[in-house]
Coordinates of C-alpha atoms in Angstrom, one line a residue:
M1 CA 0.0 0.0 0.0
A2 CA 1.3 3.4 -1.0
T3 CA 2.5 5.7 1.8
R4 CA 1.3 9.3 2.4
E5 CA 4.4 10.6 0.7
E6 CA 3.9 8.4 -2.3
L7 CA 0.2 9.3 -2.5
A8 CA 1.2 13.0 -2.6
V9 CA 3.6 12.3 -5.4
I10 CA 0.9 10.4 -7.3
K11 CA -1.5 13.4 -6.9
A12 CA 1.1 15.9 -8.0
A13 CA 2.0 13.7 -11.0
R14 CA -1.6 13.4 -12.1
A15 CA -1.9 17.2 -11.8
G16 CA 0.9 17.5 -14.4
E17 CA 3.9 18.4 -12.2
S18 CA 6.9 17.2 -14.2
R19 CA 9.2 16.6 -11.2
A20 CA 6.5 14.5 -9.5
Q21 CA 6.1 12.6 -12.7
L22 CA 9.9 11.9 -12.8
A23 CA 9.8 10.8 -9.2
L24 CA 6.8 8.6 -9.7
G25 CA 8.4 7.0 -12.8
S26 CA 11.6 6.4 -10.8
R27 CA 9.7 4.7 -8.0
Y28 CA 7.8 2.4 -10.4
L29 CA 11.1 1.7 -12.2
Y30 CA 13.0 0.5 -9.1
G31 CA 10.1 -0.3 -6.8
G32 CA 9.2 1.6 -3.6
T33 CA 8.0 0.8 -0.2
G34 CA 4.4 0.9 -1.2
L35 CA 4.5 0.8 -5.0
P36 CA 5.2 -2.3 -7.2
R37 CA 7.9 -2.5 -9.7
S38 CA 6.4 -1.9 -13.2
N39 CA 8.4 -0.9 -16.3
G40 CA 5.2 -0.2 -18.2
T41 CA 3.9 2.3 -15.6
A42 CA 7.4 3.7 -15.1
F43 CA 7.7 4.4 -18.8
Y44 CA 4.3 6.1 -18.9
W45 CA 5.3 8.6 -16.2
L46 CA 8.9 9.1 -17.4
K47 CA 7.6 9.8 -20.9
R48 CA 5.2 12.4 -19.6
A49 CA 8.0 14.1 -17.7
A50 CA 10.3 13.9 -20.8
Q51 CA 7.5 15.6 -22.9
Q52 CA 7.7 18.5 -20.4
G53 CA 11.4 18.9 -21.0
V54 CA 12.8 17.0 -18.0
D55 CA 16.2 15.7 -19.2
D56 CA 16.6 13.2 -16.4
A57 CA 13.4 11.4 -17.6
W58 CA 14.6 10.5 -21.0
M59 CA 18.1 9.7 -19.6
M60 CA 16.3 7.2 -17.2
I61 CA 14.3 5.7 -20.1
G62 CA 17.5 5.2 -22.2
R63 CA 19.4 3.8 -19.4
N64 CA 16.9 1.3 -17.9
I65 CA 14.2 0.3 -20.4
S66 CA 15.3 -2.2 -23.0
Y67 CA 14.0 -2.6 -26.6
E68 CA 12.1 -5.7 -25.8
Q69 CA 10.2 -3.8 -23.1
V70 CA 9.6 -0.5 -24.9
K71 CA 8.4 -2.0 -28.2
D72 CA 5.1 -3.0 -26.5
L73 CA 4.8 0.3 -24.5
S74 CA 4.9 3.0 -27.1
S75 CA 4.9 3.7 -30.8
P76 CA 8.3 3.4 -32.4
R77 CA 8.4 7.0 -33.6
E78 CA 7.6 8.4 -30.2
A79 CA 10.0 6.2 -28.3
A80 CA 12.9 6.6 -30.7
I81 CA 13.1 10.3 -29.8
W82 CA 14.0 9.7 -26.2
Y83 CA 16.5 6.9 -27.0
E84 CA 18.3 9.0 -29.6
K85 CA 18.6 11.8 -27.1
A86 CA 20.0 9.4 -24.4
F87 CA 22.5 8.1 -26.9
D88 CA 23.6 11.6 -27.9
A89 CA 24.0 12.3 -24.1
G90 CA 26.5 9.4 -23.8
I91 CA 24.3 6.4 -22.8
T92 CA 25.7 4.1 -25.5
H93 CA 23.4 1.1 -25.2
A94 CA 20.4 3.5 -25.8
G95 CA 21.8 3.8 -29.4
L96 CA 21.2 0.1 -29.9
T97 CA 17.5 0.5 -28.9
F98 CA 17.2 3.6 -31.1
A99 CA 18.6 1.8 -34.1
R100 CA 16.3 -1.2 -33.6
L101 CA 13.2 1.0 -33.2
V102 CA 14.1 2.6 -36.6
L103 CA 15.3 -0.4 -38.5
D104 CA 12.6 -2.8 -37.4
N105 CA 9.9 -0.2 -38.3
T106 CA 11.5 1.4 -41.4
E107 CA 8.2 2.4 -43.0
Q108 CA 7.5 4.8 -40.0
F109 CA 10.8 6.8 -40.4
D110 CA 12.3 9.0 -43.0
S111 CA 15.7 8.5 -44.7
N112 CA 17.4 10.8 -42.2
S113 CA 16.3 8.6 -39.3
H114 CA 17.6 5.6 -41.2
A115 CA 21.0 7.3 -41.7
R116 CA 21.2 8.1 -38.0
A117 CA 20.3 4.6 -37.0
I118 CA 22.9 3.1 -39.3
G119 CA 25.4 5.6 -38.0
A120 CA 24.7 4.7 -34.4
L121 CA 25.2 1.0 -35.2
S122 CA 28.4 1.7 -37.0
F123 CA 29.7 3.8 -34.1
L124 CA 28.8 1.1 -31.5
A125 CA 30.3 -1.7 -33.7
S126 CA 33.6 0.2 -33.8
K127 CA 33.5 0.3 -30.0
D128 CA 33.3 -3.5 -29.9
D129 CA 29.6 -3.6 -29.0
H130 CA 29.0 -7.1 -30.2
Q131 CA 25.2 -6.8 -30.4
A132 CA 25.6 -3.8 -32.6
Q133 CA 28.1 -5.7 -34.8
W134 CA 25.6 -8.4 -35.3
L135 CA 22.7 -6.0 -36.1
L136 CA 24.9 -4.0 -38.5
A137 CA 25.9 -7.2 -40.3
Q138 CA 22.3 -8.2 -40.6
Q139 CA 21.5 -4.9 -42.2
M140 CA 24.4 -5.4 -44.6
Q141 CA 23.0 -8.9 -45.5
M142 CA 19.5 -7.5 -46.1
H143 CA 20.4 -4.3 -47.9
G144 CA 24.1 -3.8 -48.5
H145 CA 24.8 -6.0 -51.6
D146 CA 22.1 -5.1 -54.0
E147 CA 23.6 -2.5 -56.2
D148 CA 20.7 -2.3 -58.5
D149 CA 18.1 -1.3 -55.9
D150 CA 18.2 2.5 -55.8
D151 CA 14.9 2.8 -54.0
D152 CA 16.1 1.2 -50.7
A153 CA 16.8 4.1 -48.3
I154 CA 18.7 1.9 -45.8
E155 CA 20.9 0.6 -48.6
K156 CA 21.8 4.2 -49.6
N157 CA 22.7 5.0 -46.0
L158 CA 24.8 1.8 -45.7
K159 CA 26.7 2.8 -48.9
S160 CA 27.3 6.3 -47.5
I161 CA 29.1 5.0 -44.4
L162 CA 30.7 1.8 -45.7
H163 CA 33.8 1.8 -47.9
D164 CA 35.1 -0.9 -50.3
G165 CA 35.3 -4.4 -48.9
A166 CA 31.8 -4.5 -47.5
F167 CA 31.7 -8.3 -47.8
K168 CA 34.9 -8.6 -45.7
L169 CA 33.6 -6.1 -43.2
E170 CA 30.3 -8.0 -42.9
E171 CA 32.1 -11.3 -42.3
R172 CA 34.4 -9.7 -39.7
L173 CA 31.4 -8.2 -37.8
I174 CA 29.6 -11.6 -37.8
T175 CA 32.8 -13.4 -36.7
E176 CA 33.5 -11.0 -33.8
A177 CA 29.9 -11.1 -32.6
A178 CA 29.9 -14.9 -32.8
H179 CA 33.1 -15.2 -30.9
A180 CA 31.7 -12.9 -28.2
G181 CA 28.8 -15.3 -27.7
I182 CA 26.0 -13.7 -29.8
E183 CA 24.1 -17.0 -30.6
Q184 CA 22.4 -15.6 -33.7
A185 CA 25.7 -14.5 -35.1
Q186 CA 27.1 -18.0 -34.4
Y187 CA 24.3 -19.6 -36.5
A188 CA 24.9 -17.1 -39.3
L189 CA 28.7 -17.9 -39.2
L190 CA 27.9 -21.6 -39.4
D191 CA 25.5 -21.0 -42.3
K192 CA 28.2 -19.1 -44.2
A193 CA 30.7 -21.9 -43.6
W194 CA 28.3 -24.6 -44.8
K195 CA 27.4 -22.7 -48.0
K196 CA 31.1 -22.1 -48.7
S197 CA 31.7 -25.9 -48.2
D198 CA 34.1 -25.2 -45.3
Y199 CA 33.0 -28.3 -43.5
A200 CA 36.0 -28.5 -41.2
G201 CA 35.2 -24.9 -39.9
F202 CA 31.5 -25.8 -39.7
A203 CA 32.1 -28.9 -37.7
R204 CA 34.5 -27.2 -35.3
D205 CA 32.1 -24.4 -34.4
A206 CA 29.0 -26.5 -34.5
V207 CA 29.9 -29.1 -31.8
V208 CA 29.4 -26.7 -28.9
L209 CA 26.0 -25.5 -30.2
V210 CA 24.8 -29.1 -30.8
E211 CA 25.8 -30.1 -27.3
K212 CA 23.8 -27.1 -26.0
L213 CA 20.7 -28.2 -28.0
F214 CA 21.0 -31.8 -26.7
A215 CA 21.3 -30.5 -23.1
R216 CA 18.3 -28.3 -23.5
N217 CA 16.2 -31.2 -24.9
S218 CA 17.8 -33.9 -22.7
V219 CA 14.5 -35.5 -21.7
A220 CA 13.5 -36.0 -25.4
V221 CA 17.0 -37.2 -26.3
A222 CA 16.9 -39.8 -23.5
Q223 CA 13.6 -41.1 -24.9
I224 CA 15.0 -41.2 -28.4
E225 CA 18.1 -43.2 -27.2
K226 CA 15.7 -45.7 -25.6
D227 CA 13.7 -45.9 -28.8
A228 CA 10.6 -44.9 -26.9
D229 CA 7.8 -42.6 -27.9
V230 CA 8.9 -39.0 -27.4
T231 CA 6.4 -37.3 -25.1
S232 CA 8.6 -34.4 -24.0
G233 CA 8.4 -31.0 -25.8
I234 CA 11.1 -30.2 -28.4
F235 CA 12.5 -26.7 -28.0
L236 CA 14.2 -26.0 -31.3
S237 CA 13.9 -23.0 -33.7
S238 CA 14.1 -23.6 -37.5
E239 CA 17.8 -22.4 -37.4
E240 CA 18.6 -24.9 -34.7
S241 CA 16.9 -27.8 -36.4
T242 CA 18.8 -26.9 -39.6
L243 CA 22.1 -26.9 -37.7
L244 CA 21.3 -30.5 -36.4
L245 CA 20.4 -31.6 -39.9
R246 CA 23.7 -30.3 -41.4
F247 CA 25.7 -31.7 -38.5
A248 CA 24.2 -35.1 -39.1
Q249 CA 24.8 -34.8 -42.9
W250 CA 28.5 -33.9 -42.1
R251 CA 28.8 -36.9 -39.8
L252 CA 27.4 -39.2 -42.6
Q253 CA 30.4 -38.3 -44.8
A254 CA 32.9 -39.6 -42.2
Q255 CA 35.0 -42.6 -43.0
K256 CA 33.1 -44.8 -40.5
P257 CA 29.9 -43.0 -39.7
D258 CA 27.8 -44.2 -36.7
P259 CA 24.2 -44.5 -38.0
I260 CA 22.8 -44.9 -34.5
E261 CA 24.3 -41.6 -33.2
I262 CA 23.5 -39.8 -36.5
G263 CA 19.9 -41.2 -36.2
H264 CA 19.5 -39.6 -32.8
I265 CA 20.6 -36.2 -34.1
L266 CA 18.3 -36.4 -37.1
E267 CA 15.4 -37.6 -35.0
L268 CA 15.6 -34.6 -32.7
A269 CA 15.5 -32.3 -35.8
A270 CA 12.8 -34.3 -37.4
L271 CA 10.6 -34.2 -34.3
A272 CA 10.9 -30.4 -34.4
G273 CA 9.3 -30.5 -37.9
N274 CA 12.4 -30.2 -40.1
T275 CA 11.3 -31.8 -43.4
E276 CA 14.8 -32.5 -44.8
A277 CA 15.7 -34.2 -41.5
Q278 CA 12.6 -36.3 -41.7
F279 CA 13.7 -37.4 -45.2
E280 CA 17.3 -38.1 -44.2
L281 CA 16.1 -40.1 -41.1
G282 CA 13.7 -42.1 -43.3
L283 CA 16.6 -43.0 -45.6
L284 CA 18.7 -44.0 -42.6
C285 CA 16.0 -46.2 -41.2
A286 CA 15.5 -47.9 -44.6
K287 CA 19.3 -48.2 -44.9
I288 CA 19.4 -46.7 -48.4
D289 CA 21.0 -43.6 -49.9
R290 CA 19.5 -40.9 -52.1
Q291 CA 20.2 -43.1 -55.2
G292 CA 18.4 -46.0 -53.7
N293 CA 21.6 -48.1 -53.0
R294 CA 21.8 -50.2 -49.8
V295 CA 24.0 -48.7 -47.0
F296 CA 25.0 -49.6 -43.4
M297 CA 24.2 -53.3 -44.0
E298 CA 26.7 -54.3 -41.3
H299 CA 24.5 -52.4 -38.7
G300 CA 21.6 -54.8 -38.8
L301 CA 18.3 -54.9 -40.6
A302 CA 16.4 -51.9 -42.0
N303 CA 13.4 -50.6 -40.0
F304 CA 10.9 -50.1 -42.8
K305 CA 8.0 -49.2 -40.4
K306 CA 9.9 -46.3 -39.0
A307 CA 11.3 -45.4 -42.5
L308 CA 7.9 -45.2 -44.1
N309 CA 6.6 -43.1 -41.2
W310 CA 9.3 -40.4 -41.5
L311 CA 9.4 -40.4 -45.3
T312 CA 5.6 -40.0 -45.4
L313 CA 5.9 -37.0 -43.0
A314 CA 8.6 -35.5 -45.2
G315 CA 6.5 -36.0 -48.3
D316 CA 3.5 -34.4 -46.7
G317 CA 5.9 -31.5 -45.7
G318 CA 6.8 -30.9 -49.4
S319 CA 9.8 -33.2 -50.1
A320 CA 9.6 -34.7 -53.6
L321 CA 12.7 -36.7 -52.7
A322 CA 10.8 -38.5 -49.9
W323 CA 8.0 -39.6 -52.3
H324 CA 10.6 -40.8 -54.7
A325 CA 12.3 -42.8 -51.9
L326 CA 9.0 -44.3 -50.9
A327 CA 8.4 -45.3 -54.5
R328 CA 11.7 -47.1 -54.6
I329 CA 11.0 -48.9 -51.4
Y330 CA 7.5 -50.1 -52.4
S331 CA 8.9 -51.3 -55.8
R332 CA 11.6 -53.5 -54.4
S333 CA 11.5 -57.1 -53.3
I334 CA 13.6 -56.2 -50.2
Y335 CA 10.5 -54.7 -48.7
S336 CA 8.0 -57.4 -47.4
Q337 CA 5.0 -55.3 -48.4
R338 CA 6.1 -54.7 -52.0
N339 CA 3.3 -53.0 -53.9
L340 CA 3.9 -51.7 -57.5
D341 CA 0.6 -49.7 -57.6
V342 CA 1.5 -47.8 -54.5
A343 CA 5.0 -47.3 -55.8
L344 CA 3.6 -45.8 -59.0
Q345 CA 1.3 -43.4 -57.0
Y346 CA 4.3 -42.1 -54.9
L347 CA 6.4 -41.8 -58.1
E348 CA 3.7 -39.7 -59.7
K349 CA 3.6 -37.5 -56.5
A350 CA 7.3 -36.9 -56.8
A351 CA 7.0 -36.1 -60.5
D352 CA 4.1 -33.7 -59.8
M353 CA 6.3 -31.8 -57.3
G354 CA 9.0 -31.3 -60.1
L355 CA 11.6 -33.9 -59.4
V356 CA 13.2 -34.5 -62.7
E357 CA 14.4 -38.0 -62.0
A358 CA 10.9 -39.0 -61.0
Q359 CA 9.4 -37.4 -64.1
Y360 CA 11.7 -39.3 -66.4
E361 CA 11.2 -42.5 -64.5
F362 CA 7.4 -42.2 -64.5
A363 CA 7.4 -41.5 -68.2
Q364 CA 9.5 -44.6 -68.9
I365 CA 7.2 -46.8 -66.8
S366 CA 4.1 -45.3 -68.4
W367 CA 5.5 -46.0 -71.9
R368 CA 6.4 -49.5 -71.1
N369 CA 2.9 -50.1 -69.8
R370 CA 1.1 -48.3 -72.7
R371 CA -0.8 -51.4 -73.6
D372 CA -2.3 -51.7 -70.1
D373 CA -4.0 -48.3 -70.3
K374 CA -5.0 -46.4 -73.5
L375 CA -3.7 -43.1 -72.1
N376 CA -0.3 -44.3 -70.7
D377 CA 1.4 -43.2 -73.9
V378 CA -0.1 -39.7 -73.5
R379 CA 1.1 -39.6 -69.8
A380 CA 4.6 -40.8 -70.9
L381 CA 4.9 -38.0 -73.5
Y382 CA 3.7 -35.4 -70.9
W383 CA 6.4 -36.4 -68.3
W384 CA 9.1 -36.6 -70.9
Q385 CA 8.3 -33.1 -71.9
K386 CA 8.4 -31.9 -68.3
A387 CA 11.8 -33.6 -67.7
A388 CA 13.2 -32.3 -71.0
E389 CA 12.2 -28.7 -70.0
K390 CA 14.5 -29.1 -67.0
G391 CA 17.4 -30.3 -69.1
N392 CA 17.1 -34.1 -68.9
E393 CA 19.0 -35.4 -72.0
N394 CA 17.4 -38.8 -72.0
A395 CA 13.9 -37.2 -72.1
K396 CA 15.0 -35.0 -74.9
A397 CA 16.2 -38.0 -76.9
A398 CA 12.9 -39.8 -76.2
L399 CA 10.9 -36.8 -77.5
E400 CA 12.6 -36.7 -80.9
A401 CA 10.4 -39.6 -82.2
F402 CA 7.3 -37.5 -81.4
S403 CA 8.3 -34.3 -83.1
A404 CA 6.2 -33.0 -85.9
G405 CA 9.4 -31.9 -87.7
S406 CA 10.6 -35.4 -87.9
N407 CA 7.5 -36.5 -89.9
L408 CA 6.5 -33.7 -92.2
K409 CA 4.5 -34.7 -95.2
T410 CA 5.3 -32.8 -98.5
W411 CA 1.8 -33.4 -99.9
A412 CA 0.2 -31.2 -97.2
K413 CA 2.8 -28.4 -97.8
D414 CA 2.1 -28.5 -101.5
A415 CA -1.7 -28.4 -100.9
M416 CA -1.2 -25.4 -98.6
E417 CA 0.3 -23.4 -101.5
H418 CA -2.9 -23.8 -103.4
L419 CA -5.2 -22.7 -100.5
N420 CA -6.8 -19.3 -100.9
N421 CA -9.6 -17.4 -99.1
K422 CA -12.2 -18.4 -101.7
F423 CA -11.4 -22.1 -101.2
R424 CA -11.2 -21.8 -97.4
N425 CA -14.7 -20.2 -97.3
A426 CA -16.2 -22.8 -99.6
N427 CA -14.5 -25.8 -97.9
P428 CA -13.6 -24.8 -94.3
F429 CA -13.3 -28.4 -93.0
L430 CA -11.1 -29.7 -95.7
S431 CA -8.9 -26.6 -95.6
A432 CA -8.5 -27.0 -91.8
R433 CA -7.5 -30.7 -92.2
V434 CA -4.9 -29.9 -94.8
E435 CA -3.5 -27.1 -92.5
L436 CA -3.5 -29.6 -89.6
A437 CA -1.6 -32.1 -91.7
A438 CA 1.0 -29.5 -92.8
T439 CA 1.5 -28.4 -89.2
F440 CA 1.8 -31.9 -87.5
G441 CA 3.1 -34.0 -90.4
L442 CA -0.1 -36.2 -90.9
T443 CA -0.6 -38.6 -93.7
K444 CA -3.6 -38.2 -96.1
P445 CA -5.7 -40.9 -94.3
E446 CA -4.8 -39.4 -90.9
A447 CA -5.6 -35.9 -92.0
L448 CA -9.0 -37.0 -93.5
L449 CA -10.1 -39.2 -90.6
I450 CA -8.7 -37.7 -87.4
D451 CA -11.3 -36.7 -84.8
V452 CA -10.0 -33.2 -84.3
K453 CA -11.9 -32.3 -81.1
N454 CA -10.9 -35.5 -79.3
A455 CA -7.3 -35.6 -80.5
D456 CA -6.1 -32.6 -78.6
Y457 CA -4.6 -33.5 -75.2
G458 CA -3.0 -30.1 -74.5
H459 CA 0.6 -31.2 -74.8
C460 CA 0.2 -33.5 -77.7
L461 CA -2.0 -34.6 -80.6
V462 CA -3.3 -38.2 -80.5
V463 CA -3.5 -39.5 -84.0
D464 CA -5.7 -42.6 -83.8
I465 CA -7.8 -43.6 -86.9
C466 CA -7.6 -47.4 -86.3
G467 CA -11.4 -47.6 -86.1
Y468 CA -11.7 -46.3 -89.7
Y469 CA -8.5 -47.3 -91.3
A470 CA -7.1 -50.7 -90.3
R471 CA -3.7 -50.2 -91.8
S472 CA -2.9 -47.2 -89.6
K473 CA -1.1 -47.2 -86.2
R474 CA -1.9 -45.0 -83.2
R475 CA 0.8 -42.4 -82.7
L476 CA 1.4 -39.1 -80.8
V477 CA 2.7 -35.8 -82.1
A478 CA 4.1 -33.4 -79.5
I479 CA 2.9 -29.8 -79.5
E480 CA 6.2 -28.0 -79.3
T481 CA 5.6 -24.3 -80.3
E482 CA 3.1 -21.5 -79.7
E483 CA 2.3 -21.5 -83.4
Q484 CA 1.3 -25.1 -83.3
R485 CA -0.8 -24.5 -80.3
T486 CA -2.5 -21.5 -81.9
I487 CA -3.3 -23.4 -85.1
L488 CA -4.7 -26.3 -83.2
N489 CA -6.9 -24.1 -81.0
R490 CA -8.3 -22.4 -84.1
I491 CA -9.0 -25.6 -85.9
G492 CA -10.4 -27.1 -82.6
R493 CA -13.0 -24.3 -82.4
L494 CA -14.0 -24.9 -86.0
F495 CA -14.7 -28.6 -85.2
S496 CA -16.1 -28.1 -81.7
D497 CA -19.8 -28.8 -82.7
V498 CA -19.0 -31.0 -85.7
D499 CA -19.5 -34.8 -85.8
C500 CA -16.2 -36.1 -87.3
S501 CA -17.6 -39.6 -87.8
F502 CA -18.8 -41.0 -91.1
N503 CA -22.3 -39.9 -90.1
G504 CA -21.3 -36.3 -90.0
L505 CA -21.2 -33.5 -92.6
E506 CA -18.0 -34.6 -94.2
G507 CA -19.3 -38.0 -95.2
N508 CA -17.4 -41.4 -95.4
Y509 CA -13.8 -42.0 -96.3
R510 CA -14.4 -42.4 -100.0
Q511 CA -16.3 -39.1 -100.1
R512 CA -13.5 -37.3 -98.2
Q513 CA -10.8 -38.8 -100.5
Y514 CA -12.8 -37.7 -103.6
R515 CA -13.1 -34.2 -102.3
L516 CA -9.4 -34.0 -101.6
K517 CA -8.4 -35.3 -105.0
T518 CA -10.7 -33.1 -106.9
S519 CA -9.8 -30.0 -104.9
F520 CA -6.0 -30.6 -105.2
P521 CA -5.5 -32.6 -108.4
E522 CA -1.8 -31.7 -108.5
I523 CA -1.1 -33.7 -105.4
A524 CA -3.2 -36.8 -106.3

């Protein structure tokens, strides 16, 4: 309960007396005999005193109230004023809070404020403030290397204070901050080492952090080691789970890797929801590598039940490689529940997600089984095209047989030279069939008998006239260019409401042949 003296201070502060507001803010900041300690209430009264020109108020704000506290107590624009004043008055760590208020809320500040914030960070970094070094390095990572972006105000301010060798400066700042114990900087340094393939440096610095993560999650780790269901909570950020994944991947490259120890590392990351760790753990449990080869055979039998569980989780999380691995497992006799239909379903999932190897493999299987399903050849051509678009040379070679350019018929090209507007208006269907033949290399029987509206499958033209012409053979022609697509769309619209059978307007095969011969006697 507040004393009489404190009640008098409260009354005066509410009446607007600046010194009473300062005193009340101070008491709430440090706690008094009858008042509780409250940074929120302290900031409220100190801010009111500062607004009335009491210098000690904003000095107290800058000295005692951190960024984590003030960001929830005031608008960034309002709070930044007091922290900048405190920094200018010599309270160095207030400059860090000022810079964070500005740079974390850039849209609320002008370019001059951005420049002052970067300047404060640069000054503090030069004075070996490791938190400032890390924040400045972050700003350089986000804004400092894009020379083409002239609209970024922070980038302009970075360029104005940084000289040549910005990349080296950034790396030095991160390194110093990391060595000083700034954990975020340590993770950034490890990320750089991994991306530069400096695996020795990565492993050296990662060991300590991995041990910390294991200690923090010791209960879960103990359950993993006992191969029991993990009921304890896993406390890992995405950066931390990525570190565990990479550490495990590095350990897998050792001369004699220990799959049990590596499995524990991967399982901790996998339980935290890391999709790639789930995939790697699934492979490890199945004792196969990414190419499907058997590994770690000397360490006992594969645990397919566990492997399928982790690979399915990884697949649901967006890993095409996981679906591909599942397809391999289900297609092999080493797995007791071999199921080729399920394998094909998983392979198609991987292909749908853009995995080139799966696309080519699915195309090959579909082509081999084209007699089992009428549309398997259409599917095969589609996935060959998808794989070829991503540079698969085998798919490109397979597509050559379906190219219109490899089967162009001179008769249709000769007929096209004799087509004119008068003939097109008088014989629109015959004209369209001749143009279709010239575009896709159709023979005369194919051109006259193809069911245009049912032949278009988007990525290819299915030429199948076996029902009318016994000597023909079903074949596919790939649609390779925009011009081919445009011509087919136009001809498709013409035939959209037309019966292309012998009961339709064009008559039977003899009638169509006769019309072609009489219209183009020079190609007969």
